XYZ file of C-alpha atoms in Angstrom:
701
model
C 163.728 -7.120 48.568
C 166.695 -4.651 48.436
C 167.128 -2.393 51.465
C 166.064 1.216 50.855
C 168.693 3.932 51.272
C 166.364 6.581 52.703
C 162.675 7.047 53.439
C 160.498 9.427 51.437
C 159.714 11.364 54.630
C 163.425 11.982 55.271
C 163.983 13.129 51.700
C 161.035 15.559 51.868
C 162.215 17.025 55.181
C 165.813 17.437 53.930
C 164.718 19.044 50.649
C 162.305 21.460 52.343
C 164.947 22.274 54.991
C 167.374 23.319 52.264
C 164.705 25.398 50.481
C 163.460 27.092 53.673
C 167.016 27.790 54.852
C 167.807 29.431 51.519
C 164.577 31.493 51.629
C 165.044 32.639 55.246
C 168.700 33.487 54.637
C 167.878 35.369 51.437
C 165.044 37.350 53.029
C 167.184 38.128 56.083
C 170.097 39.348 53.967
C 167.743 41.387 51.774
C 166.073 43.008 54.814
C 169.464 43.761 56.404
C 170.761 45.250 53.144
C 167.658 47.420 52.641
C 167.681 48.704 56.223
C 171.439 49.356 56.023
C 170.934 51.412 52.850
C 167.996 53.279 54.408
C 169.927 54.039 57.605
C 172.996 55.107 55.635
C 170.802 57.410 53.532
C 169.298 58.977 56.656
C 172.764 59.515 58.127
C 173.995 61.007 54.839
C 171.058 63.432 54.937
C 171.200 64.149 58.691
C 174.879 65.033 59.223
C 175.002 67.805 56.553
C 171.855 69.296 58.125
C 173.498 69.247 61.563
C 176.601 70.842 60.043
C 174.404 73.493 58.382
C 172.723 74.287 61.725
C 176.151 74.439 63.385
C 177.303 76.854 60.675
C 174.238 79.029 61.274
C 174.912 79.026 65.020
C 178.504 80.132 64.449
C 177.324 82.722 61.899
C 174.879 84.106 64.471
C 177.623 84.316 67.098
C 180.033 86.073 64.725
C 177.270 88.379 63.486
C 176.411 89.424 67.049
C 180.054 90.360 67.682
C 180.191 92.413 64.478
C 176.879 94.122 65.319
C 178.195 95.018 68.773
C 181.321 96.601 67.250
C 179.241 98.469 64.652
C 177.087 99.893 67.432
C 180.239 101.020 69.258
C 181.645 102.512 66.022
C 178.573 104.739 65.774
C 179.266 106.257 69.214
C 179.925 110.004 69.045
C 183.164 109.744 71.035
C 184.520 107.082 68.678
C 183.531 109.142 65.624
C 185.098 112.232 67.197
C 188.402 110.391 67.737
C 188.437 109.262 64.108
C 187.611 112.757 62.843
C 189.963 114.870 64.987
C 192.635 112.201 65.547
C 193.153 113.713 68.974
C 193.519 111.696 72.132
C 190.477 111.672 74.335
C 190.683 110.345 77.905
C 187.089 109.172 77.663
C 187.995 106.720 74.878
C 189.909 104.365 77.194
C 187.057 104.345 79.715
C 184.554 103.608 76.968
C 186.709 100.778 75.583
C 187.295 99.284 79.051
C 183.567 99.366 79.691
C 182.935 97.520 76.404
C 185.733 94.993 77.136
C 184.125 94.174 80.471
C 180.613 93.997 79.023
C 181.419 91.861 75.953
C 184.264 89.772 77.403
C 186.955 91.034 75.008
C 190.616 90.563 75.825
C 191.597 93.955 74.341
C 190.086 96.698 72.188
C 191.488 99.509 70.067
C 190.242 102.552 68.163
C 192.312 103.231 65.032
C 192.313 106.423 62.985
C 192.515 106.503 59.197
C 196.348 106.498 59.284
C 196.584 103.263 61.251
C 197.332 104.870 64.626
C 195.710 102.650 67.288
C 194.766 103.551 70.859
C 194.151 100.484 73.074
C 191.967 100.297 76.137
C 195.045 99.618 78.322
C 196.700 102.851 77.191
C 199.113 101.324 74.678
C 199.591 102.915 71.285
C 200.693 101.251 68.051
C 200.882 101.642 64.301
C 198.847 98.819 62.723
C 198.300 100.195 59.252
C 199.941 97.112 57.651
C 197.727 94.522 59.352
C 195.064 92.618 57.467
C 192.263 93.513 59.849
C 193.006 97.264 59.480
C 193.417 97.127 55.694
C 190.092 95.299 55.228
C 188.119 97.455 57.671
C 189.449 100.786 56.298
C 188.066 99.670 52.921
C 184.606 99.500 54.493
C 184.544 95.715 55.044
C 183.857 93.985 58.348
C 186.731 91.615 59.186
C 187.027 88.429 61.294
C 190.476 86.856 61.580
C 191.321 83.190 61.997
C 192.262 82.157 65.558
C 195.962 83.008 65.917
C 198.550 81.727 68.379
C 200.088 84.392 70.593
C 203.273 82.622 71.630
C 201.673 80.235 74.152
C 199.785 76.961 73.664
C 196.792 78.083 75.694
C 196.745 81.630 74.311
C 195.135 81.978 70.895
C 193.178 85.022 69.778
C 190.653 86.201 67.204
C 190.465 89.778 65.908
C 187.216 91.499 64.866
C 187.302 94.883 63.112
C 184.668 97.233 61.639
C 184.979 100.635 59.940
C 184.135 103.933 61.686
C 181.935 105.992 59.392
C 181.098 109.672 59.432
C 178.380 110.091 56.882
C 179.650 108.341 53.755
C 183.331 108.646 54.729
C 185.402 106.007 56.528
C 187.459 107.785 59.174
C 188.861 104.900 61.203
C 188.524 101.365 62.532
C 187.300 99.731 65.754
C 189.118 96.444 66.538
C 188.482 93.892 69.295
C 190.535 90.856 70.351
C 188.693 87.810 71.744
C 189.797 84.433 73.123
C 190.469 82.144 70.124
C 189.163 79.139 72.076
C 185.637 80.586 71.982
C 185.147 78.920 68.597
C 186.102 75.576 70.159
C 183.713 76.196 73.072
C 180.959 76.964 70.584
C 181.764 73.743 68.686
C 181.647 71.797 71.956
C 178.063 72.972 72.566
C 176.972 71.143 69.405
C 176.543 67.611 70.744
C 176.311 64.688 68.293
C 176.169 61.301 70.029
C 178.846 59.955 72.353
C 181.714 59.874 69.841
C 180.807 62.976 67.844
C 183.138 65.952 67.367
C 182.803 69.311 65.619
C 185.748 71.165 64.077
C 186.307 74.150 61.771
C 188.795 74.404 58.901
C 189.873 77.402 56.838
C 189.995 77.823 53.077
C 193.588 76.546 53.047
C 192.724 73.427 55.058
C 193.919 74.542 58.500
C 192.041 73.359 61.607
C 191.271 76.450 63.715
C 188.700 75.103 66.204
C 187.786 71.710 67.630
C 185.164 70.575 70.155
C 187.972 68.598 71.813
C 190.318 71.343 73.038
C 193.005 68.767 73.809
C 193.302 67.905 70.115
C 193.592 71.601 69.181
C 196.178 72.173 71.929
C 198.231 69.216 70.660
C 198.194 70.719 67.161
C 199.458 74.011 68.561
C 202.164 72.280 70.654
C 203.413 70.347 67.638
C 203.466 73.272 65.254
C 204.613 76.160 67.466
C 207.835 74.478 68.606
C 210.732 76.917 68.367
C 208.510 79.905 67.622
C 209.554 82.909 69.689
C 206.982 84.736 71.783
C 206.066 88.044 70.165
C 206.741 91.311 71.949
C 204.059 93.548 73.374
C 204.622 96.028 70.586
C 204.133 93.282 68.047
C 201.018 92.202 69.869
C 199.638 95.664 69.586
C 200.412 95.975 65.936
C 199.333 92.476 65.080
C 202.486 91.947 63.037
C 204.060 88.541 63.214
C 200.959 86.793 64.575
C 199.863 85.625 61.159
C 203.083 83.660 60.810
C 202.377 81.867 64.075
C 198.893 81.070 62.900
C 200.269 79.268 59.892
C 202.043 76.780 62.112
C 199.495 76.713 64.906
C 196.706 75.552 62.632
C 198.657 73.332 60.276
C 196.673 70.701 58.393
C 196.639 67.003 59.260
C 199.282 66.233 56.639
C 201.989 68.256 58.416
C 201.390 66.201 61.566
C 202.121 62.971 59.755
C 198.461 61.945 60.055
C 197.729 61.518 56.359
C 198.252 57.764 56.595
C 195.884 57.629 59.596
C 193.085 59.618 57.897
C 192.160 57.702 54.764
C 190.041 59.719 52.332
C 190.142 62.830 54.572
C 192.004 64.902 51.959
C 189.231 64.301 49.418
C 186.612 65.532 51.889
C 188.812 68.463 52.909
C 189.075 69.641 49.295
C 185.273 69.738 49.096
C 185.131 71.721 52.340
C 187.719 74.185 51.002
C 185.521 74.727 47.921
C 182.656 75.780 50.218
C 180.455 72.761 49.517
C 177.780 71.359 51.824
C 177.877 67.589 51.853
C 178.697 64.237 53.415
C 181.730 61.959 53.388
C 183.353 58.910 54.953
C 186.942 58.449 56.085
C 189.035 56.496 58.573
C 190.808 57.986 61.563
C 193.335 55.616 63.178
C 191.534 52.730 61.390
C 188.185 53.817 62.914
C 185.512 54.455 60.214
C 183.978 57.929 60.510
C 180.959 59.715 59.025
C 181.430 63.432 58.306
C 178.917 66.171 57.449
C 180.150 69.644 56.508
C 178.842 73.106 55.560
C 180.424 76.535 54.842
C 180.140 79.443 57.310
C 179.112 82.888 56.072
C 181.100 86.007 57.097
C 184.264 83.951 56.540
C 185.966 81.381 54.350
C 185.589 78.701 57.016
C 183.795 75.370 56.866
C 182.356 73.507 59.870
C 182.470 69.692 60.016
C 180.486 67.276 62.213
C 182.045 63.813 62.572
C 180.695 60.686 64.317
C 182.035 57.140 64.475
C 180.213 54.803 62.101
C 180.002 52.194 64.854
C 177.830 54.463 67.005
C 175.411 55.489 64.250
C 175.141 51.924 62.932
C 174.972 50.255 66.359
C 171.299 49.441 65.773
C 172.287 47.246 62.817
C 174.037 44.753 65.116
C 170.840 44.352 67.116
C 168.890 44.106 63.862
C 171.281 41.432 62.556
C 170.887 39.403 65.752
C 167.096 39.752 65.759
C 166.915 38.886 62.050
C 168.975 35.717 62.545
C 166.957 34.740 65.621
C 163.632 35.386 63.864
C 164.780 33.459 60.790
C 165.809 30.509 62.965
C 162.446 30.533 64.769
C 160.492 30.641 61.512
C 162.792 27.993 60.026
C 162.200 25.656 62.982
C 158.434 26.239 62.858
C 158.410 25.678 59.098
C 160.433 22.479 59.472
C 157.963 21.250 62.081
C 155.090 21.925 59.679
C 156.989 20.176 56.871
C 157.735 17.226 59.155
C 154.091 16.758 60.144
C 153.015 17.202 56.517
C 155.545 14.574 55.425
C 154.320 12.247 58.173
C 150.755 12.662 56.916
C 151.740 11.805 53.340
C 154.000 8.896 54.277
C 151.334 7.505 56.630
C 149.020 6.986 53.669
C 151.859 5.641 51.541
C 152.733 3.155 54.299
C 149.154 1.900 54.254
C 149.271 1.479 50.476
C 152.590 -0.335 50.801
C 151.016 -2.679 53.348
C 148.147 -3.477 50.945
C 150.564 -4.150 48.085
C 152.511 -6.515 50.364
C 149.322 -8.480 51.032
C 148.576 -8.528 47.327
C 152.087 -9.802 46.643
C 151.231 -12.712 48.941
C 147.992 -13.359 46.946
C 145.842 -12.313 49.960
C 142.581 -10.808 48.603
C 140.643 -10.712 51.888
C 141.531 -7.116 52.851
C 139.481 -3.914 52.343
C 141.108 -0.547 51.531
C 140.604 2.078 54.287
C 137.834 4.631 53.702
C 140.263 7.331 54.922
C 142.461 6.684 51.879
C 139.542 6.546 49.460
C 138.204 9.943 50.652
C 141.468 11.848 50.040
C 141.047 14.579 47.396
C 144.520 14.251 45.934
C 146.753 11.804 44.032
C 146.778 9.437 47.012
C 142.968 9.265 46.893
C 143.058 8.590 43.137
C 145.710 5.899 43.582
C 143.668 4.248 46.342
C 140.511 4.180 44.204
C 142.376 2.711 41.213
C 143.967 0.158 43.531
C 140.538 -0.848 44.835
C 139.341 -1.182 41.225
C 142.298 -3.472 40.525
C 141.559 -5.604 43.601
C 137.908 -5.929 42.546
C 138.999 -7.041 39.074
C 141.314 -9.643 40.547
C 138.551 -10.730 42.898
C 136.184 -11.219 39.959
C 138.850 -13.217 38.181
C 139.300 -15.439 41.209
C 135.531 -15.826 41.362
C 135.582 -17.044 37.761
C 138.316 -19.482 38.655
C 136.196 -20.694 41.547
C 133.259 -21.203 39.169
C 135.415 -23.222 36.805
C 136.625 -25.201 39.764
C 133.025 -25.960 40.657
C 132.450 -27.260 37.129
C 135.502 -29.459 37.469
C 134.199 -30.723 40.774
C 130.826 -31.496 39.144
C 132.528 -33.536 36.415
C 134.564 -35.296 39.048
C 131.346 -36.104 40.959
C 129.745 -37.542 37.807
C 132.816 -39.582 36.912
C 133.746 -40.755 40.325
C 130.756 -41.404 42.602
C 133.107 -43.028 45.036
C 134.701 -39.614 45.940
C 131.493 -37.507 46.084
C 131.132 -37.782 49.848
C 134.791 -36.928 50.342
C 134.500 -33.854 48.084
C 131.442 -32.598 50.022
C 133.303 -32.952 53.314
C 136.358 -31.161 51.879
C 134.329 -28.202 50.603
C 132.422 -27.763 53.886
C 135.564 -27.981 55.945
C 137.440 -25.582 53.642
C 134.615 -23.031 53.755
C 134.358 -23.254 57.525
C 138.107 -22.861 57.973
C 138.227 -19.867 55.623
C 135.366 -18.084 57.361
C 136.671 -18.844 60.813
C 140.248 -17.833 59.859
C 139.070 -14.583 58.317
C 136.940 -13.828 61.374
C 139.789 -14.510 63.776
C 142.175 -12.322 61.776
C 139.687 -9.473 61.608
C 138.942 -9.816 65.320
C 142.644 -9.781 66.240
C 143.320 -6.796 63.973
C 140.307 -4.905 65.315
C 141.201 -5.525 68.951
C 144.751 -4.266 68.379
C 143.499 -1.093 66.703
C 140.833 -0.529 69.369
C 143.389 -1.072 72.151
C 145.785 1.455 70.600
C 142.946 3.940 70.051
C 141.652 3.553 73.603
C 145.159 4.167 74.976
C 145.438 7.358 72.896
C 141.975 8.504 74.026
C 142.877 7.744 77.641
C 146.041 9.869 77.356
C 144.130 12.685 75.624
C 141.392 12.685 78.285
C 144.009 12.875 81.048
C 145.614 15.842 79.256
C 142.198 17.548 78.902
C 141.546 17.102 82.622
C 144.904 18.639 83.566
C 144.466 21.548 81.110
C 140.939 22.146 82.439
C 142.302 22.448 85.979
C 145.015 24.830 84.758
C 142.358 26.847 82.886
C 140.305 27.200 86.071
C 143.345 28.532 87.960
C 144.162 30.966 85.107
C 140.551 32.186 85.082
C 140.753 32.939 88.828
C 143.932 34.973 88.242
C 142.255 36.874 85.382
C 139.293 37.654 87.650
C 141.605 39.085 90.333
C 143.458 41.231 87.765
C 140.129 42.478 86.327
C 138.959 43.582 89.791
C 142.312 45.338 90.329
C 141.947 47.077 86.937
C 138.450 48.273 87.830
C 139.589 49.632 91.252
C 142.614 51.370 89.700
C 140.450 52.953 86.994
C 137.980 54.248 89.625
C 140.846 55.867 91.561
C 142.279 57.437 88.387
C 138.808 58.710 87.409
C 138.401 60.374 90.830
C 141.901 61.869 90.550
C 141.145 63.238 87.068
C 137.975 64.961 88.341
C 139.889 66.520 91.259
C 142.673 67.675 88.906
C 140.116 69.221 86.542
C 138.436 71.142 89.402
C 141.823 72.335 90.731
C 142.903 73.571 87.263
C 139.555 75.361 86.777
C 139.797 77.059 90.177
C 143.410 78.167 89.527
C 142.522 79.434 86.039
C 139.554 81.486 87.354
C 141.748 83.052 90.070
C 144.494 83.847 87.535
C 142.027 85.459 85.122
C 140.554 87.524 87.951
C 144.029 88.787 88.887
C 144.803 89.523 85.220
C 142.041 92.148 85.286
C 144.428 94.304 87.352
C 146.226 95.013 84.063
C 143.245 97.151 82.986
C 143.855 99.382 86.015
C 147.460 99.894 84.873
C 146.194 100.906 81.449
C 143.829 103.442 83.057
C 146.678 104.874 85.126
C 148.829 105.192 81.992
C 146.063 107.286 80.390
C 146.150 109.601 83.411
C 149.958 109.893 83.135
C 149.567 110.665 79.427
C 147.147 113.525 80.231
C 149.539 114.860 82.873
C 152.451 114.814 80.401
C 150.317 116.755 77.870
C 149.455 119.380 80.476
C 153.117 119.529 81.555
C 154.164 120.070 77.946
C 151.609 122.884 77.652
C 152.900 124.493 80.862
C 156.487 124.251 79.559
C 155.409 126.010 76.352
C 153.758 128.821 78.324
C 156.850 129.138 80.483
C 159.052 129.418 77.399
C 156.811 132.199 76.048
C 156.959 134.082 79.350
C 160.739 133.714 79.556
C 161.074 135.112 76.033
C 159.060 138.150 77.082
C 161.273 138.627 80.124
C 164.384 138.863 77.932
C 167.757 138.348 79.615
C 166.108 137.975 82.995
C 164.106 134.949 81.797
C 166.938 132.936 80.156
C 167.417 130.677 83.194
C 163.713 130.049 83.373
C 163.743 129.240 79.621
C 166.302 126.450 80.171
C 164.162 124.982 82.948
C 161.061 125.159 80.745
C 162.897 123.314 77.920
C 163.973 120.534 80.287
C 160.402 120.224 81.575
C 159.163 119.968 77.982
C 161.690 117.188 77.207
C 160.668 115.372 80.378
C 157.011 115.558 79.313
C 157.860 114.220 75.839
C 159.845 111.329 77.356
C 156.974 110.557 79.735
C 154.545 110.497 76.839
C 156.801 108.121 74.843
C 157.286 105.840 77.872
C 153.536 105.685 78.582
C 152.954 104.768 74.908
C 155.394 101.853 75.215
C 153.686 100.763 78.464
C 150.287 100.751 76.725
C 151.663 98.686 73.813
C 153.149 96.210 76.287
C 149.827 96.001 78.177
C 148.032 95.153 74.909
C 150.457 92.265 74.344
C 149.952 91.085 77.947
C 146.148 91.178 77.586
C 146.333 89.114 74.380
C 148.646 86.603 76.086
C 146.224 86.302 79.040
C 143.339 85.718 76.643
C 145.322 82.999 74.781
C 146.220 81.382 78.124
C 142.551 81.345 79.143
C 141.529 79.702 75.846
C 144.265 77.048 76.234
C 143.154 76.322 79.821
C 139.532 75.926 78.723
C 140.599 73.487 75.992
C 142.597 71.505 78.583
C 139.582 71.288 80.912
C 137.347 70.258 78.014
C 139.838 67.512 77.019
C 139.919 66.159 80.613
C 136.097 66.179 80.819
C 135.450 64.600 77.401
C 138.447 62.281 76.915
C 140.290 61.400 80.122
C 137.283 60.851 82.427
C 135.399 58.868 79.739
C 138.495 56.705 79.168
C 138.635 55.818 82.866
C 134.899 54.959 82.814
C 135.492 52.605 79.890
C 138.393 51.004 81.816
C 136.040 50.329 84.769
C 133.483 48.722 82.427
C 136.196 46.591 80.774
C 137.392 45.383 84.201
C 133.846 44.312 85.135
C 133.400 42.443 81.829
C 136.762 40.668 82.266
C 135.706 39.602 85.785
C 132.408 38.107 84.529
C 134.130 36.307 81.618
C 136.797 34.874 83.927
C 134.133 33.493 86.302
C 132.326 31.837 83.355
C 135.575 30.271 82.118
C 136.367 28.979 85.626
C 132.942 27.310 85.897
C 133.263 25.747 82.426
C 136.807 24.484 83.145
C 135.683 22.873 86.446
C 132.791 21.073 84.706
C 135.099 19.918 81.905
C 137.589 18.488 84.419
C 134.869 16.469 86.210
C 133.458 15.145 82.926
C 136.962 14.162 81.781
C 137.492 12.100 84.952
C 134.225 10.212 84.355
C 135.135 9.601 80.706
C 138.573 8.302 81.733
C 137.018 5.715 84.058
C 134.669 4.514 81.274
C 137.543 4.205 78.790
C 139.536 2.060 81.239
C 136.541 -0.290 81.595
C 136.226 -0.608 77.800
C 139.967 -1.272 77.518
C 139.716 -4.165 79.959
C 136.834 -5.689 77.932
C 138.841 -5.422 74.738
C 141.712 -7.287 76.405
C 139.370 -10.180 77.221
C 138.162 -10.254 73.609
C 141.761 -10.438 72.406
C 142.376 -13.468 74.652
C 139.284 -15.198 73.267
C 140.401 -14.470 69.702
C 143.775 -16.053 70.463
C 142.093 -19.225 71.726
C 139.893 -19.338 68.608
C 142.974 -19.042 66.446
C 144.397 -22.217 68.025
C 141.168 -24.104 67.215
C 141.331 -22.880 63.627
C 144.833 -24.246 63.281
C 143.638 -27.684 64.466
C 140.838 -27.667 61.909
C 143.311 -26.647 59.243
C 145.348 -29.734 60.107
C 142.313 -31.958 59.618
C 141.485 -30.349 56.286
C 145.058 -30.937 55.187
C 144.605 -34.671 55.763
C 141.418 -34.626 53.755
C 143.217 -32.897 50.901
C 145.833 -35.661 50.998
C 143.123 -38.214 50.493
C 141.713 -36.183 47.607
C 145.136 -36.118 45.985
C 145.315 -39.907 46.207
C 142.211 -40.231 44.097
C 143.137 -37.368 41.720
C 144.718 -39.901 39.360
C 141.274 -41.274 38.680
C 139.916 -37.898 37.341
C 141.089 -38.090 33.720
C 137.843 -36.633 32.434
C 138.523 -33.271 34.100
C 141.534 -32.487 31.926
C 139.656 -30.142 29.587
C 138.263 -28.089 32.479
C 141.720 -27.951 34.090
C 143.176 -26.549 30.855
C 140.567 -23.777 30.855
C 141.379 -23.040 34.490
C 145.083 -22.752 33.645
C 144.329 -20.137 30.964
C 142.537 -17.957 33.497
C 145.346 -18.221 36.026
C 147.904 -16.981 33.465
C 146.357 -13.480 33.709
C 148.184 -12.989 37.050
C 151.630 -11.298 36.813
C 154.029 -12.738 39.371
């Protein structure tokens, strides 16, 4: 027989390994791709939203500065300066007060002709500056941050018109620290590697959350620029030129090659778009979200390194590979055991075919094979049908042989006794041989089975002991759970009572607000009476003529004081109403909290106590069962060892019987030799022998 190149089991395992590897790899790659796309989509949606919120924050900050200047521009002293264009000593004091309050570097009031009076006493003509030209037209103006001759000295200028009725009579201007925009950008935190920066409509970077980067830009682009004079500072002339170099775009710094795709994104920012983009900075991939800022032609950008935002994908990739390997190994184990099950049946069928090839028809096909509900079961049943057919054929041959023997007996009386002896001996040898073979085969199978049972029983005993130990541990943990739950339940009740007591005391104290409201009513009545007295006093002073003028002034002041008192008491009453509503809402919230503790938290702890008791009872039952199982397993193991020893003795007896069978076979062989010697005398059996030969030809060798 030619040697096989590979078993069917090996081929099945290899084929299924390839298929499962391809499936796991495909599913892993698909999951990674889908999650990558989903995460990228979320990032693409998130960064523009963050940029939009940053833009709103900056808009709010700029708007508050403009509102503050507009409020100052409506001051009577400021309006008077713009109308009369006369110097007023009170202007400087007012401006200095506002500089201190708002944190300005300098402030100026400018008349309609561009003549500016600064808070430090300086005067200048600024009619040609952008911030004056825009404000005198009625527009609020915010300048870009501008360099003032030093790296760490950049400024922003805010200006608003001064209006008298519908006429614009001047301008209020304020100078702030230009780094405030960068400080504001720094407050917007995005991850560990995130940065926020602001660019203008011509692509210049004017603020950056990393001040060092902005300072480097200024150092690079202000080289050789002369410091402006104080007069120029006051007028604002010449500062715009410095700005152009102080906030030069990335290209002028030679960074274009280090910022791949940045120019494309910058063009979108210049157009005032809100969106998302990707670029590389020093070969580091970056994500960028951007949004325009109202009140200006600026655009704010939020950038984060891709590696930080996609760091979860590395963990996902590792977990996906690990999970795929685990499932692949488990699947291969299942395939291996499945292949073993199939090949086990095929090995049995191969063994039967080997016996058939040796013309041995004494075997019986296993019932396990015949009961299979698949192709193996069908093959086994057809194979049994074939064996039965062959057996019937052999039976027919035996019958023909008996006829031949009968003819031989009739023709040759001298060999009748010999034939009888030969048949008896042959039958005895066949039966004894078959019995010995079956006995030997059965003892081997029983021995193997008993060894497997012995091993299994030992394993059961060990596992039962381990189960008993585990049950004891579970019981201890259940008792601990019950005790912990009881403590937590007691704590929850104490907390509930404490909260209720505190809430009742707070509500009782809140009733004092009603007394304040009552007192405000009394003050309101007093102010009404005071107003009435002031009116009477005014009437009396009018009657008195020139002598009552001084009293009339006092009466007017008393009337104003009464009106102010009435207005103040009204505001106090409105505030008290808000406070009372807030106290009522607080009381309702506290009651809901107490109700939640009573109905949810305490009940949950009670259920935890009950669960701990149930776990304790179950663990004790498992421990008792495991102990009984261990004892029973030990008894069963002793019985199996006794049976195994008996089977060994049977095997020895079968071996001795086999030796006796061989001796008998030798004797029968001698008898057959004698029969062959007289075969020449059986000429009359030729016809029956021919018939027998025809039946034998049905076998395919």
